[in-house]
Amino acid sequence: MDPEIASALQRDRTIDIVTTGRKTGQPCKIEIWFLYVAGKYVITGTPGPRDWFANLRANPEFDFCLKESVQATIRAKAIPITDREDRHHIFSAPETKWYRDQVESVGELIDKSPLVEITFLD
């Protein structure tokens, strides 16, 4: 991997993702955070349905677009994290504190939040 991209993956947090719409088949771009937690790059959100998550479940390949310290688009694949122990470990980590502060309990995050692991294809 390019050293600038590898460095950006360690320090940046805000990205754009371009998913394929599950209903339209059209590109859907949103700004979102990514995190590096427990040896995994992940994208998550607060509890509730999210279009980006539904799109990734239907069409797991997407564009991961760095835009802070470097401009780069990386082809990626989203793998939903469904194992309750893995979800608990991720949502209990220091990196996900902001998400814990948005809900009443970690259990709510574990049970109701979208969560995917990112695998880079390029």
PDB file of C-alpha atoms in Angstrom:
ATOM      1  CA  MET A   1       0.000   0.000   0.000  1.00  0.00           C
ATOM      2  CA  ASP A   2       1.185   3.522  -0.763  1.00  0.00           C
ATOM      3  CA  PRO A   3       2.894   4.989   2.351  1.00  0.00           C
ATOM      4  CA  GLU A   4       0.791   8.187   2.243  1.00  0.00           C
ATOM      5  CA  ILE A   5      -2.419   6.175   2.165  1.00  0.00           C
ATOM      6  CA  ALA A   6      -1.209   3.884   4.955  1.00  0.00           C
ATOM      7  CA  SER A   7      -0.412   6.950   7.064  1.00  0.00           C
ATOM      8  CA  ALA A   8      -3.814   8.518   6.339  1.00  0.00           C
ATOM      9  CA  LEU A   9      -5.533   5.306   7.433  1.00  0.00           C
ATOM     10  CA  GLN A  10      -3.840   5.698  10.812  1.00  0.00           C
ATOM     11  CA  ARG A  11      -4.682   9.349  11.472  1.00  0.00           C
ATOM     12  CA  ASP A  12      -7.711  10.400   9.399  1.00  0.00           C
ATOM     13  CA  ARG A  13     -11.309   9.660  10.381  1.00  0.00           C
ATOM     14  CA  THR A  14     -13.667  11.424   7.960  1.00  0.00           C
ATOM     15  CA  ILE A  15     -14.192   9.813   4.575  1.00  0.00           C
ATOM     16  CA  ASP A  16     -16.755   9.610   1.830  1.00  0.00           C
ATOM     17  CA  ILE A  17     -18.130   6.247   0.866  1.00  0.00           C
ATOM     18  CA  VAL A  18     -19.766   5.583  -2.458  1.00  0.00           C
ATOM     19  CA  THR A  19     -22.137   2.651  -2.257  1.00  0.00           C
ATOM     20  CA  THR A  20     -24.438   1.189  -4.871  1.00  0.00           C
ATOM     21  CA  GLY A  21     -28.080   1.909  -4.094  1.00  0.00           C
ATOM     22  CA  ARG A  22     -29.913  -1.303  -3.274  1.00  0.00           C
ATOM     23  CA  LYS A  23     -33.104  -0.084  -4.978  1.00  0.00           C
ATOM     24  CA  THR A  24     -31.791   2.225  -7.697  1.00  0.00           C
ATOM     25  CA  GLY A  25     -28.447   0.639  -8.560  1.00  0.00           C
ATOM     26  CA  GLN A  26     -27.091   4.192  -8.675  1.00  0.00           C
ATOM     27  CA  PRO A  27     -23.999   5.473  -6.813  1.00  0.00           C
ATOM     28  CA  CYS A  28     -24.798   6.922  -3.359  1.00  0.00           C
ATOM     29  CA  LYS A  29     -22.152   9.107  -1.712  1.00  0.00           C
ATOM     30  CA  ILE A  30     -22.132  10.048   1.969  1.00  0.00           C
ATOM     31  CA  GLU A  31     -19.625  11.454   4.433  1.00  0.00           C
ATOM     32  CA  ILE A  32     -18.960   9.174   7.385  1.00  0.00           C
ATOM     33  CA  TRP A  33     -16.309   8.270   9.958  1.00  0.00           C
ATOM     34  CA  PHE A  34     -14.209   5.161   9.936  1.00  0.00           C
ATOM     35  CA  LEU A  35     -12.312   3.736  12.894  1.00  0.00           C
ATOM     36  CA  TYR A  36      -9.457   1.335  13.497  1.00  0.00           C
ATOM     37  CA  VAL A  37     -10.566  -0.874  16.390  1.00  0.00           C
ATOM     38  CA  ALA A  38      -9.255  -4.242  17.557  1.00  0.00           C
ATOM     39  CA  GLY A  39      -7.103  -4.649  14.465  1.00  0.00           C
ATOM     40  CA  LYS A  40     -10.005  -3.896  12.088  1.00  0.00           C
ATOM     41  CA  TYR A  41     -11.062  -0.931  10.009  1.00  0.00           C
ATOM     42  CA  VAL A  42     -14.758  -0.447  10.689  1.00  0.00           C
ATOM     43  CA  ILE A  43     -17.677   1.796   9.852  1.00  0.00           C
ATOM     44  CA  THR A  44     -20.507   2.045  12.337  1.00  0.00           C
ATOM     45  CA  GLY A  45     -23.294   4.337  13.413  1.00  0.00           C
ATOM     46  CA  THR A  46     -25.762   4.932  16.170  1.00  0.00           C
ATOM     47  CA  PRO A  47     -28.662   2.487  16.542  1.00  0.00           C
ATOM     48  CA  GLY A  48     -31.274   2.438  13.838  1.00  0.00           C
ATOM     49  CA  PRO A  49     -31.641   1.740  10.143  1.00  0.00           C
ATOM     50  CA  ARG A  50     -29.142   3.392   7.826  1.00  0.00           C
ATOM     51  CA  ASP A  51     -29.336   3.538   4.036  1.00  0.00           C
ATOM     52  CA  TRP A  52     -25.564   3.158   3.689  1.00  0.00           C
ATOM     53  CA  PHE A  53     -25.691  -0.070   5.711  1.00  0.00           C
ATOM     54  CA  ALA A  54     -28.608  -1.471   3.710  1.00  0.00           C
ATOM     55  CA  ASN A  55     -26.757  -0.603   0.500  1.00  0.00           C
ATOM     56  CA  LEU A  56     -23.585  -2.353   1.699  1.00  0.00           C
ATOM     57  CA  ARG A  57     -25.516  -5.451   2.745  1.00  0.00           C
ATOM     58  CA  ALA A  58     -27.026  -5.661  -0.739  1.00  0.00           C
ATOM     59  CA  ASN A  59     -23.840  -4.635  -2.604  1.00  0.00           C
ATOM     60  CA  PRO A  60     -20.784  -5.037  -0.340  1.00  0.00           C
ATOM     61  CA  GLU A  61     -18.183  -3.527  -2.689  1.00  0.00           C
ATOM     62  CA  PHE A  62     -17.809   0.252  -2.449  1.00  0.00           C
ATOM     63  CA  ASP A  63     -15.412   3.177  -2.858  1.00  0.00           C
ATOM     64  CA  PHE A  64     -13.633   4.270   0.323  1.00  0.00           C
ATOM     65  CA  CYS A  65     -12.580   7.879  -0.333  1.00  0.00           C
ATOM     66  CA  LEU A  66      -9.906   9.449   1.854  1.00  0.00           C
ATOM     67  CA  LYS A  67     -10.191  13.229   1.885  1.00  0.00           C
ATOM     68  CA  GLU A  68      -8.375  14.677   4.885  1.00  0.00           C
ATOM     69  CA  SER A  69      -4.576  14.369   4.751  1.00  0.00           C
ATOM     70  CA  VAL A  70      -4.561  12.714   1.322  1.00  0.00           C
ATOM     71  CA  GLN A  71      -7.038  12.410  -1.534  1.00  0.00           C
ATOM     72  CA  ALA A  72      -7.416   8.776  -2.590  1.00  0.00           C
ATOM     73  CA  THR A  73     -10.123   6.331  -3.535  1.00  0.00           C
ATOM     74  CA  ILE A  74      -9.665   2.728  -2.473  1.00  0.00           C
ATOM     75  CA  ARG A  75     -11.900  -0.069  -3.645  1.00  0.00           C
ATOM     76  CA  ALA A  76     -13.224  -1.899  -0.581  1.00  0.00           C
ATOM     77  CA  LYS A  77     -15.647  -4.537   0.610  1.00  0.00           C
ATOM     78  CA  ALA A  78     -17.888  -4.322   3.676  1.00  0.00           C
ATOM     79  CA  ILE A  79     -18.400  -7.393   5.823  1.00  0.00           C
ATOM     80  CA  PRO A  80     -21.163  -7.040   8.442  1.00  0.00           C
ATOM     81  CA  ILE A  81     -19.946  -7.884  11.938  1.00  0.00           C
ATOM     82  CA  THR A  82     -22.682 -10.007  13.460  1.00  0.00           C
ATOM     83  CA  ASP A  83     -20.878 -11.968  16.188  1.00  0.00           C
ATOM     84  CA  ARG A  84     -22.104 -10.560  19.499  1.00  0.00           C
ATOM     85  CA  GLU A  85     -18.727 -10.987  21.233  1.00  0.00           C
ATOM     86  CA  ASP A  86     -16.914  -9.147  18.412  1.00  0.00           C
ATOM     87  CA  ARG A  87     -19.520  -6.380  18.494  1.00  0.00           C
ATOM     88  CA  HIS A  88     -19.176  -6.066  22.283  1.00  0.00           C
ATOM     89  CA  HIS A  89     -15.387  -5.870  22.005  1.00  0.00           C
ATOM     90  CA  ILE A  90     -15.578  -3.127  19.357  1.00  0.00           C
ATOM     91  CA  PHE A  91     -18.280  -1.072  21.083  1.00  0.00           C
ATOM     92  CA  SER A  92     -16.434  -1.279  24.412  1.00  0.00           C
ATOM     93  CA  ALA A  93     -13.145  -0.011  22.950  1.00  0.00           C
ATOM     94  CA  PRO A  94     -11.876   3.536  23.645  1.00  0.00           C
ATOM     95  CA  GLU A  95     -12.178   4.368  19.924  1.00  0.00           C
ATOM     96  CA  THR A  96     -15.979   4.009  20.048  1.00  0.00           C
ATOM     97  CA  LYS A  97     -16.556   6.207  23.118  1.00  0.00           C
ATOM     98  CA  TRP A  98     -18.445   8.823  21.081  1.00  0.00           C
ATOM     99  CA  TYR A  99     -21.007   6.190  20.072  1.00  0.00           C
ATOM    100  CA  ARG A 100     -21.393   4.987  23.675  1.00  0.00           C
ATOM    101  CA  ASP A 101     -22.047   8.588  24.736  1.00  0.00           C
ATOM    102  CA  GLN A 102     -25.008   8.752  22.319  1.00  0.00           C
ATOM    103  CA  VAL A 103     -26.964   5.847  23.852  1.00  0.00           C
ATOM    104  CA  GLU A 104     -28.102   4.607  27.238  1.00  0.00           C
ATOM    105  CA  SER A 105     -26.130   1.352  27.154  1.00  0.00           C
ATOM    106  CA  VAL A 106     -23.457  -0.536  25.255  1.00  0.00           C
ATOM    107  CA  GLY A 107     -26.085  -3.254  24.817  1.00  0.00           C
ATOM    108  CA  GLU A 108     -28.124  -0.901  22.650  1.00  0.00           C
ATOM    109  CA  LEU A 109     -25.123  -0.407  20.354  1.00  0.00           C
ATOM    110  CA  ILE A 110     -24.405  -4.129  20.233  1.00  0.00           C
ATOM    111  CA  ASP A 111     -27.997  -5.029  19.384  1.00  0.00           C
ATOM    112  CA  LYS A 112     -29.094  -2.185  17.112  1.00  0.00           C
ATOM    113  CA  SER A 113     -26.156  -0.401  15.452  1.00  0.00           C
ATOM    114  CA  PRO A 114     -24.867  -0.957  11.928  1.00  0.00           C
ATOM    115  CA  LEU A 115     -21.303  -2.274  11.977  1.00  0.00           C
ATOM    116  CA  VAL A 116     -19.099  -3.437   9.114  1.00  0.00           C
ATOM    117  CA  GLU A 117     -15.487  -4.434   8.784  1.00  0.00           C
ATOM    118  CA  ILE A 118     -13.697  -2.934   5.798  1.00  0.00           C
ATOM    119  CA  THR A 119     -11.483  -5.078   3.617  1.00  0.00           C
ATOM    120  CA  PHE A 120      -9.428  -3.163   1.073  1.00  0.00           C
ATOM    121  CA  LEU A 121      -9.417  -4.712  -2.402  1.00  0.00           C
ATOM    122  CA  ASP A 122      -6.754  -2.564  -4.109  1.00  0.00           C
TER     123      ASP A 122
END
